[in-house]
């Protein structure tokens, strides 16, 4: 079963080579036979024409008639008898009166009908061949009839040269036997050649099969090591590419699994504290350990605060989970970036007023088209502004600006707070990472991570700069759209 392809290929290759040998042999046999016949006829004609040229000298000025002596009429029988020996065939001559002259004593019957046609053609100056004298001469022969030309340019006689066909047949048979032997040798050689070809053809297929089995068992680093420039090579390259993708998928799955485990650990850790506080407060209220009205109200306030914190965290976790999911589709439209930024600044000014802070906006560009989700881009700016307001002291200022950056633009959110510690700066966009400061009380540690995911989903580059004691600056680098001829989503009216 495993060797079925190899056996079929051996059969195909062997059959093809044998068929090729048979076809070539048949064509060669036909061409060889035709060539041999043509060669023998040319040789026979050449000998007959030489005899005719020799006879022409004897015949000039002679008158032929039947009955001129023995051994053929007019004494030409002896000459023809000698020519028979030299020409390796039997020579006849027909004179102008139609008499047949031979070099033998026996009586020659009349010319066969086909022979008369040969003589008639010779009188017309043509050279013709025939095998119709075989029955007359008692053996298989080939006859050529050539004219004998006189000095005046007319035909004075016709010469018939009879050559035995046995020698021609033997030569033809010898050639065919050689051809048959060559075909047999080619057939014998075709079997190992077919085996070699089939093995060379199936070897890369076996290698690909071994690789696919290893891939099925999870060995994604395995390669086929097939480098041929054909369809099998392309298949091998596709299998190698599949192995790379499977390896990448497994690494991604392992990474996601680690992130999921870390996520569960972080969530359980973050929820443990508020749940513990809420349980302790409820148990104290249930057991009557808190009796003063002011203390009871403080406990209720604490429970409400912890509940709000948990609700905020759950909402942030759901939002972060959606942004991390590659299947989550955003409502992408063409936006006017200054409108989105102005909307976010206007909303955050209400929060800044509680700390008696001001938010300034420097935007010299009334129109700057980008592609994105209005809601998510606005959320991105709100998170950055919320961070700046939260970590800025009262009566301070947050500066927001939109400025060019090469072929792109920067949205900069600069606060004047204590800044971000150097050791914290590389980690501020990580999930659940929080500064250990009083300004971050009540924070979930997910906001900047959500902002970072929103920026990635829109092709923005989000970064931060800070020096301790000099405030922090968030920078969002945005690549504008090239086409400005399509409608953009407008800023919602207040």
Coordinates of C-alpha atoms in Angstrom, one line a residue:
X1 CA 0.0 0.0 0.0
X2 CA 2.8 2.4 0.9
X3 CA 4.7 1.6 -2.3
X4 CA 1.7 2.0 -4.6
X5 CA 2.9 5.3 -6.0
X6 CA 6.4 4.0 -6.6
X7 CA 5.1 0.9 -8.4
X8 CA 2.7 3.0 -10.5
X9 CA 5.5 5.4 -11.4
X10 CA 7.8 2.5 -12.3
X11 CA 5.1 1.1 -14.5
X12 CA 4.4 4.5 -16.1
X13 CA 8.1 5.2 -16.8
X14 CA 8.8 1.7 -18.1
X15 CA 5.8 1.7 -20.3
X16 CA 6.7 5.1 -21.6
X17 CA 10.2 4.1 -22.4
X18 CA 9.1 0.9 -24.0
X19 CA 6.5 2.7 -26.1
X20 CA 9.1 5.3 -27.1
X21 CA 11.5 2.5 -28.1
X22 CA 8.9 0.7 -30.1
X23 CA 7.8 3.8 -31.9
X24 CA 11.3 4.8 -32.7
X25 CA 12.1 1.2 -33.8
X26 CA 9.1 1.1 -36.1
X27 CA 10.0 4.5 -37.6
X28 CA 13.6 3.4 -38.0
X29 CA 12.5 0.1 -39.5
X30 CA 10.4 1.8 -42.2
X31 CA 13.1 4.4 -42.9
X32 CA 15.8 1.7 -43.0
X33 CA 13.7 -0.5 -45.4
X34 CA 13.0 2.4 -47.7
X35 CA 16.6 3.6 -47.6
X36 CA 17.9 0.1 -48.3
X37 CA 15.5 -0.4 -51.2
X38 CA 16.4 3.0 -52.6
X39 CA 20.1 2.3 -52.2
X40 CA 19.8 -1.1 -53.9
X41 CA 17.8 0.4 -56.8
X42 CA 20.3 3.2 -57.2
X43 CA 23.2 0.7 -57.3
X44 CA 21.2 -1.6 -59.7
X45 CA 20.5 1.4 -62.0
X46 CA 24.1 2.5 -61.9
X47 CA 25.3 -1.0 -62.9
X48 CA 22.7 -1.2 -65.7
X49 CA 23.6 2.2 -67.1
X50 CA 27.3 1.2 -67.1
X51 CA 26.4 -1.9 -69.0
X52 CA 24.2 0.1 -71.4
X53 CA 27.2 2.5 -72.0
X54 CA 29.4 -0.4 -72.8
X55 CA 26.9 -2.0 -75.1
X56 CA 26.4 1.2 -77.0
X57 CA 29.9 1.0 -78.4
X58 CA 29.3 -2.5 -79.8
X59 CA 26.0 -1.7 -81.2
X60 CA 26.9 1.3 -83.3
X61 CA 26.6 0.5 -87.0
X62 CA 25.2 -3.0 -86.4
X63 CA 22.0 -4.4 -87.7
X64 CA 20.1 -6.7 -85.4
X65 CA 17.9 -9.5 -86.5
X66 CA 16.7 -12.6 -84.8
X67 CA 18.7 -15.9 -85.5
X68 CA 22.3 -14.6 -85.7
X69 CA 24.0 -17.6 -84.4
X70 CA 24.4 -19.4 -81.1
X71 CA 24.7 -18.0 -77.7
X72 CA 22.4 -15.3 -78.6
X73 CA 21.8 -13.5 -81.7
X74 CA 24.7 -11.8 -83.6
X75 CA 27.3 -13.1 -81.2
X76 CA 26.3 -10.7 -78.4
X77 CA 25.2 -13.7 -76.2
X78 CA 28.9 -14.4 -75.3
X79 CA 29.4 -10.7 -74.4
X80 CA 26.2 -10.7 -72.3
X81 CA 27.2 -13.9 -70.6
X82 CA 30.5 -12.2 -69.6
X83 CA 28.6 -9.2 -68.4
X84 CA 26.3 -11.4 -66.3
X85 CA 29.3 -12.5 -64.2
X86 CA 30.7 -9.0 -63.8
X87 CA 27.4 -7.3 -63.1
X88 CA 26.4 -10.0 -60.5
X89 CA 23.1 -10.4 -62.2
X90 CA 21.4 -11.6 -65.4
X91 CA 21.5 -9.1 -68.4
X92 CA 19.0 -9.1 -71.2
X93 CA 18.9 -6.8 -74.2
X94 CA 16.1 -5.9 -76.5
X95 CA 17.1 -4.6 -80.0
X96 CA 15.3 -2.2 -82.3
X97 CA 13.4 -5.0 -83.9
X98 CA 12.1 -6.1 -80.4
X99 CA 14.3 -9.3 -80.3
X100 CA 15.3 -10.5 -76.9
X101 CA 19.1 -11.3 -76.6
X102 CA 20.4 -13.1 -73.5
X103 CA 23.7 -14.7 -72.6
X104 CA 22.2 -18.2 -72.0
X105 CA 21.5 -21.2 -74.2
X106 CA 18.0 -21.8 -72.8
X107 CA 15.1 -20.4 -74.6
X108 CA 13.7 -17.4 -72.9
X109 CA 9.9 -17.0 -73.1
X110 CA 8.3 -13.9 -74.2
X111 CA 8.5 -10.8 -72.0
X112 CA 5.8 -10.7 -69.3
X113 CA 3.2 -7.9 -69.8
X114 CA 5.0 -5.8 -67.2
X115 CA 8.3 -6.4 -69.0
X116 CA 6.9 -5.1 -72.2
X117 CA 5.9 -1.9 -70.4
X118 CA 9.5 -1.6 -69.1
X119 CA 10.8 -1.9 -72.6
X120 CA 8.3 0.6 -73.9
X121 CA 9.4 3.1 -71.2
X122 CA 13.0 2.5 -72.1
X123 CA 12.3 3.3 -75.8
X124 CA 10.9 6.6 -74.4
X125 CA 14.2 7.2 -72.5
X126 CA 12.9 6.4 -69.0
X127 CA 14.4 4.1 -66.4
X128 CA 11.9 1.8 -64.6
X129 CA 11.9 -1.0 -62.1
X130 CA 9.9 -4.2 -61.7
X131 CA 9.6 -7.5 -59.8
X132 CA 7.4 -9.2 -62.3
X133 CA 10.3 -11.3 -63.7
X134 CA 10.5 -13.4 -60.5
X135 CA 8.2 -16.2 -61.9
X136 CA 9.9 -16.1 -65.2
X137 CA 13.4 -16.5 -63.7
X138 CA 12.3 -18.9 -61.0
X139 CA 13.6 -16.7 -58.1
X140 CA 12.8 -13.5 -56.3
X141 CA 14.5 -10.7 -58.4
X142 CA 14.4 -7.0 -59.0
X143 CA 14.6 -5.8 -62.6
X144 CA 15.7 -2.5 -63.9
X145 CA 15.3 -1.5 -67.5
X146 CA 17.5 1.3 -68.9
X147 CA 17.8 2.7 -72.5
X148 CA 20.9 2.3 -74.6
X149 CA 21.7 5.7 -76.2
X150 CA 23.3 6.0 -79.7
X151 CA 25.7 8.7 -80.8
X152 CA 22.8 10.5 -82.5
X153 CA 21.0 10.8 -79.2
X154 CA 18.3 8.3 -80.0
X155 CA 17.6 5.0 -78.2
X156 CA 19.1 2.0 -80.0
X157 CA 18.3 -0.8 -77.5
X158 CA 17.0 -1.5 -74.0
X159 CA 19.0 -3.4 -71.3
X160 CA 17.3 -5.3 -68.5
X161 CA 19.4 -6.2 -65.5
X162 CA 18.0 -8.8 -63.2
X163 CA 19.4 -8.9 -59.6
X164 CA 18.5 -11.4 -57.0
X165 CA 16.4 -9.9 -54.2
X166 CA 17.8 -12.4 -51.7
X167 CA 20.8 -10.3 -50.8
X168 CA 18.6 -7.3 -50.3
X169 CA 16.3 -9.2 -48.0
X170 CA 19.2 -10.6 -46.0
X171 CA 20.6 -7.1 -45.5
X172 CA 17.2 -5.8 -44.5
X173 CA 16.7 -8.7 -42.1
X174 CA 20.1 -8.1 -40.6
X175 CA 19.3 -4.5 -40.0
X176 CA 15.9 -5.4 -38.4
X177 CA 17.6 -7.9 -36.2
X178 CA 20.0 -5.3 -35.0
X179 CA 17.0 -3.0 -34.4
X180 CA 15.2 -5.7 -32.4
X181 CA 18.3 -6.4 -30.3
X182 CA 18.7 -2.7 -29.6
X183 CA 15.0 -2.4 -28.6
X184 CA 15.4 -5.4 -26.3
X185 CA 18.5 -3.8 -24.7
X186 CA 16.7 -0.5 -24.3
X187 CA 13.8 -2.3 -22.7
X188 CA 16.1 -4.0 -20.2
X189 CA 17.8 -0.6 -19.4
X190 CA 14.4 1.1 -19.1
X191 CA 13.5 -0.9 -16.0
X192 CA 16.4 0.4 -13.8
X193 CA 16.0 3.8 -15.3
X194 CA 12.3 3.8 -14.4
X195 CA 13.2 2.7 -10.8
X196 CA 15.7 5.5 -10.5
X197 CA 13.4 8.1 -11.8
X198 CA 10.5 6.9 -9.6
X199 CA 12.7 7.0 -6.5
X200 CA 14.0 10.5 -7.3
X201 CA 10.4 11.6 -7.9
X202 CA 9.0 10.0 -4.7
X203 CA 11.9 10.9 -2.4
X204 CA 10.8 14.5 -1.8
X205 CA 7.2 13.3 -1.4
X206 CA 8.3 10.9 1.3
X207 CA 10.2 13.7 3.0
X208 CA 7.1 15.9 2.9
X209 CA 5.1 13.0 4.3
X210 CA 7.5 12.5 7.2
X211 CA 7.4 16.3 7.9
X212 CA 3.6 16.4 7.9
X213 CA 3.5 13.5 10.4
X214 CA 5.8 15.4 12.7
X215 CA 3.7 18.5 12.3
X216 CA 0.6 16.5 13.2
X217 CA 2.4 15.4 16.4
X218 CA 3.2 19.0 17.3
X219 CA 6.9 19.2 16.1
X220 CA 6.3 22.5 14.3
X221 CA 10.0 23.3 14.0
X222 CA 10.5 20.5 11.6
X223 CA 11.4 21.3 7.9
X224 CA 11.0 19.3 4.7
X225 CA 14.5 20.2 3.4
X226 CA 13.2 20.0 -0.2
X227 CA 14.6 22.7 -2.5
X228 CA 13.5 21.7 -6.0
X229 CA 12.1 24.3 -8.4
X230 CA 8.9 22.6 -9.4
X231 CA 5.5 21.8 -8.1
X232 CA 6.8 19.4 -5.4
X233 CA 9.3 22.1 -4.3
X234 CA 6.4 24.6 -4.1
X235 CA 4.4 22.1 -2.0
X236 CA 7.4 21.7 0.3
X237 CA 7.7 25.4 0.7
X238 CA 4.0 25.6 1.5
X239 CA 4.4 22.9 4.1
X240 CA 7.4 24.8 5.6
X241 CA 5.3 28.0 5.6
X242 CA 2.5 26.1 7.3
X243 CA 4.9 24.8 9.9
X244 CA 6.1 28.4 10.6
X245 CA 2.5 29.6 11.0
X246 CA 1.7 26.7 13.3
X247 CA 4.8 27.5 15.4
X248 CA 3.8 31.1 15.5
X249 CA 0.2 30.2 16.4
X250 CA 1.4 27.9 19.2
X251 CA 3.7 30.7 20.5
X252 CA 0.9 33.1 20.4
X253 CA -1.4 30.6 22.1
X254 CA 1.1 30.1 24.8
X255 CA 1.6 33.9 25.2
X256 CA -2.2 34.4 25.4
X257 CA -2.4 31.6 27.9
X258 CA 0.2 33.3 30.0
X259 CA -1.6 36.6 29.7
X260 CA -4.9 35.0 30.6
X261 CA -3.4 33.4 33.7
X262 CA -1.7 36.7 34.6
X263 CA -5.1 38.5 33.9
X264 CA -6.9 36.1 36.3
X265 CA -4.2 36.6 38.9
X266 CA -4.3 40.4 38.5
X267 CA -8.1 40.5 38.6
X268 CA -8.3 38.3 41.7
X269 CA -5.7 40.4 43.4
X270 CA -7.4 43.6 42.5
X271 CA -10.8 42.4 43.6
X272 CA -9.6 40.8 46.8
X273 CA -9.1 44.1 48.7
X274 CA -12.5 45.8 47.9
X275 CA -14.3 42.5 48.5
X276 CA -12.5 42.1 51.9
X277 CA -13.3 45.7 52.8
X278 CA -17.0 45.3 51.9
X279 CA -17.3 42.0 53.8
X280 CA -15.7 43.4 56.9
X281 CA -17.9 46.5 56.8
X282 CA -21.1 44.5 56.3
X283 CA -20.2 42.1 59.1
X284 CA -19.5 45.1 61.4
X285 CA -22.9 46.6 60.6
X286 CA -24.7 43.3 60.9
X287 CA -23.1 42.5 64.3
X288 CA -24.0 46.0 65.7
X289 CA -20.3 46.8 66.3
X290 CA -20.8 50.2 64.8
X291 CA -23.3 52.2 66.9
X292 CA -22.7 55.9 66.3
X293 CA -24.7 57.4 63.5
X294 CA -21.7 59.1 62.0
X295 CA -19.7 55.9 61.9
X296 CA -22.5 54.0 60.3
X297 CA -22.8 56.6 57.6
X298 CA -19.0 56.4 57.1
X299 CA -19.3 52.6 56.6
X300 CA -22.0 53.1 54.1
X301 CA -20.0 55.6 52.2
X302 CA -17.1 53.2 52.2
X303 CA -19.3 50.4 50.8
X304 CA -20.6 52.7 48.1
X305 CA -17.1 53.8 47.2
X306 CA -15.8 50.2 47.0
X307 CA -18.8 49.2 45.0
X308 CA -18.2 52.1 42.5
X309 CA -14.6 51.1 42.3
X310 CA -15.5 47.5 41.5
X311 CA -18.0 48.7 38.9
X312 CA -15.4 51.0 37.4
X313 CA -12.9 48.1 37.3
X314 CA -15.4 45.7 35.7
X315 CA -16.2 48.2 33.0
X316 CA -12.6 48.9 32.3
X317 CA -11.8 45.2 32.2
X318 CA -14.7 44.6 29.7
X319 CA -13.4 47.5 27.6
X320 CA -9.8 46.3 27.8
X321 CA -10.9 42.7 26.9
X322 CA -12.8 44.0 23.8
X323 CA -9.9 46.0 22.6
X324 CA -7.5 43.1 23.0
X325 CA -9.8 40.8 21.0
X326 CA -8.7 40.8 17.3
X327 CA -12.2 39.9 16.3
X328 CA -13.7 43.0 17.9
X329 CA -14.6 45.4 15.1
X330 CA -14.6 49.2 15.6
X331 CA -16.9 51.5 13.8
X332 CA -14.2 53.1 11.6
X333 CA -15.1 56.3 9.8
X334 CA -13.4 59.4 8.5
X335 CA -13.0 61.9 11.4
X336 CA -11.8 65.4 11.8
X337 CA -9.1 65.0 14.5
X338 CA -9.4 68.6 15.8
X339 CA -13.1 68.1 16.4
X340 CA -12.5 64.9 18.5
X341 CA -9.8 66.6 20.5
X342 CA -11.9 69.7 21.2
X343 CA -14.8 67.5 22.3
X344 CA -12.6 65.6 24.8
X345 CA -11.0 68.8 26.2
X346 CA -14.5 70.4 26.6
X347 CA -15.7 67.3 28.5
X348 CA -12.6 67.1 30.8
X349 CA -12.8 70.9 31.7
X350 CA -15.8 70.1 33.9
X351 CA -13.6 67.6 35.9
X352 CA -10.7 70.1 36.0
X353 CA -13.0 72.8 37.4
X354 CA -13.4 70.8 40.6
X355 CA -9.6 71.3 41.2
X356 CA -9.8 74.8 39.9
X357 CA -7.5 73.8 37.0
X358 CA -7.4 75.1 33.4
X359 CA -6.9 73.1 30.2
X360 CA -5.5 75.0 27.3
X361 CA -5.8 73.8 23.7
X362 CA -3.5 75.0 20.9
X363 CA -4.9 73.8 17.5
X364 CA -4.0 75.7 14.4
X365 CA -5.5 73.1 12.1
X366 CA -9.3 73.4 11.5
X367 CA -9.3 70.3 9.4
X368 CA -7.2 67.1 9.8
X369 CA -8.7 63.9 8.5
X370 CA -8.0 60.5 10.1
X371 CA -9.8 57.2 10.0
X372 CA -11.1 55.8 13.2
X373 CA -13.9 55.3 15.8
X374 CA -15.0 58.7 17.1
X375 CA -16.0 57.1 20.4
X376 CA -12.7 55.3 20.9
X377 CA -10.5 58.1 19.8
X378 CA -12.4 60.5 22.1
X379 CA -12.0 57.9 24.9
X380 CA -8.2 57.8 24.2
X381 CA -7.9 61.6 24.7
X382 CA -10.2 61.5 27.8
X383 CA -7.9 58.9 29.5
X384 CA -4.8 61.0 28.8
X385 CA -6.5 64.2 30.1
X386 CA -7.9 62.4 33.1
X387 CA -4.4 61.2 34.0
X388 CA -3.0 64.7 33.6
X389 CA -5.7 66.3 35.7
X390 CA -5.5 63.6 38.4
X391 CA -1.8 64.0 38.9
X392 CA -1.7 67.8 38.6
X393 CA -1.9 69.9 41.8
X394 CA -4.9 72.3 42.2
X395 CA -4.8 75.7 40.5
X396 CA -2.3 74.3 37.9
X397 CA -2.7 73.9 34.1
X398 CA -2.8 71.2 31.5
X399 CA -1.6 72.1 28.1
X400 CA -3.0 70.3 25.0
X401 CA -1.5 71.0 21.6
X402 CA -1.7 69.6 18.0
X403 CA 1.5 70.1 16.1
X404 CA 3.3 68.7 13.0
X405 CA 5.8 65.9 13.2
X406 CA 7.3 65.2 9.8
X407 CA 4.6 63.7 7.6
X408 CA 2.5 63.1 10.7
X409 CA 1.0 65.1 13.6
X410 CA 1.4 64.9 17.4
X411 CA -1.2 65.4 20.1
X412 CA 0.6 66.4 23.2
X413 CA -0.9 66.4 26.7
X414 CA 1.4 68.1 29.1
X415 CA 0.7 68.4 32.9
X416 CA 2.7 70.2 35.6
X417 CA 2.5 67.7 38.3
X418 CA 5.2 65.7 40.1
X419 CA 6.0 63.7 37.0
X420 CA 6.5 59.9 36.6
X421 CA 9.3 58.2 38.3
X422 CA 12.0 56.9 36.0
X423 CA 11.5 53.3 37.1
X424 CA 7.7 53.5 36.5
X425 CA 7.9 55.2 33.1
X426 CA 8.5 52.0 31.0
X427 CA 5.5 50.2 32.7
X428 CA 2.7 52.8 32.8
X429 CA 0.9 51.3 29.8
X430 CA 0.8 47.8 31.3
X431 CA -2.4 46.4 32.8
X432 CA -2.9 47.0 36.5
X433 CA 0.3 48.9 36.9
X434 CA -0.2 51.9 39.2
X435 CA 2.0 54.4 40.8
X436 CA 2.2 54.2 44.5
X437 CA 1.0 57.7 45.1
X438 CA -1.9 59.4 46.8
X439 CA -3.1 61.0 43.5
X440 CA -3.8 57.5 42.1
X441 CA -6.1 56.4 44.9
X442 CA -9.1 54.8 43.4
X443 CA -7.5 54.1 40.1
X444 CA -7.8 50.7 38.5
X445 CA -4.5 50.7 36.7
X446 CA -6.3 49.8 33.4
X447 CA -7.0 53.2 31.9
X448 CA -3.6 53.8 30.2
X449 CA -3.6 50.2 29.1
X450 CA -6.9 50.8 27.4
X451 CA -5.6 54.0 25.8
X452 CA -2.6 52.1 24.5
X453 CA -4.8 49.4 22.9
X454 CA -7.0 52.0 21.3
X455 CA -3.9 53.7 19.8
X456 CA -2.7 50.4 18.4
X457 CA -6.0 49.5 16.9
X458 CA -6.0 52.9 15.0
X459 CA -2.3 52.8 14.0
X460 CA -1.4 55.6 16.4
X461 CA 1.9 55.6 18.4
X462 CA 1.4 56.4 22.1
X463 CA 4.4 57.3 24.3
X464 CA 5.2 59.3 27.4
X465 CA 8.0 61.6 28.5
X466 CA 8.6 62.8 32.0
X467 CA 11.2 64.0 34.6
X468 CA 10.6 63.7 38.2
X469 CA 9.2 67.0 39.5
X470 CA 8.7 68.5 36.1
X471 CA 5.4 66.9 35.1
X472 CA 4.6 64.3 32.4
X473 CA 3.8 64.6 28.7
X474 CA 1.8 62.0 26.8
X475 CA 2.4 62.0 23.0
X476 CA 0.1 60.5 20.5
X477 CA 1.5 60.4 16.9
X478 CA -1.2 60.3 14.3
X479 CA -0.8 59.6 10.5
X480 CA -3.5 61.7 8.6
X481 CA -5.4 60.3 5.7
X482 CA -4.2 61.2 2.2
X483 CA -7.7 61.6 0.7
X484 CA -9.8 64.5 1.8
X485 CA -12.7 64.3 -0.6
X486 CA -14.9 62.0 1.5
X487 CA -17.3 63.2 4.2
X488 CA -16.1 63.1 7.9
X489 CA -18.1 62.4 11.0
X490 CA -18.8 65.7 12.8
X491 CA -18.3 66.5 16.4
X492 CA -21.5 65.9 18.3
X493 CA -23.3 69.0 19.4
X494 CA -23.3 69.7 23.1

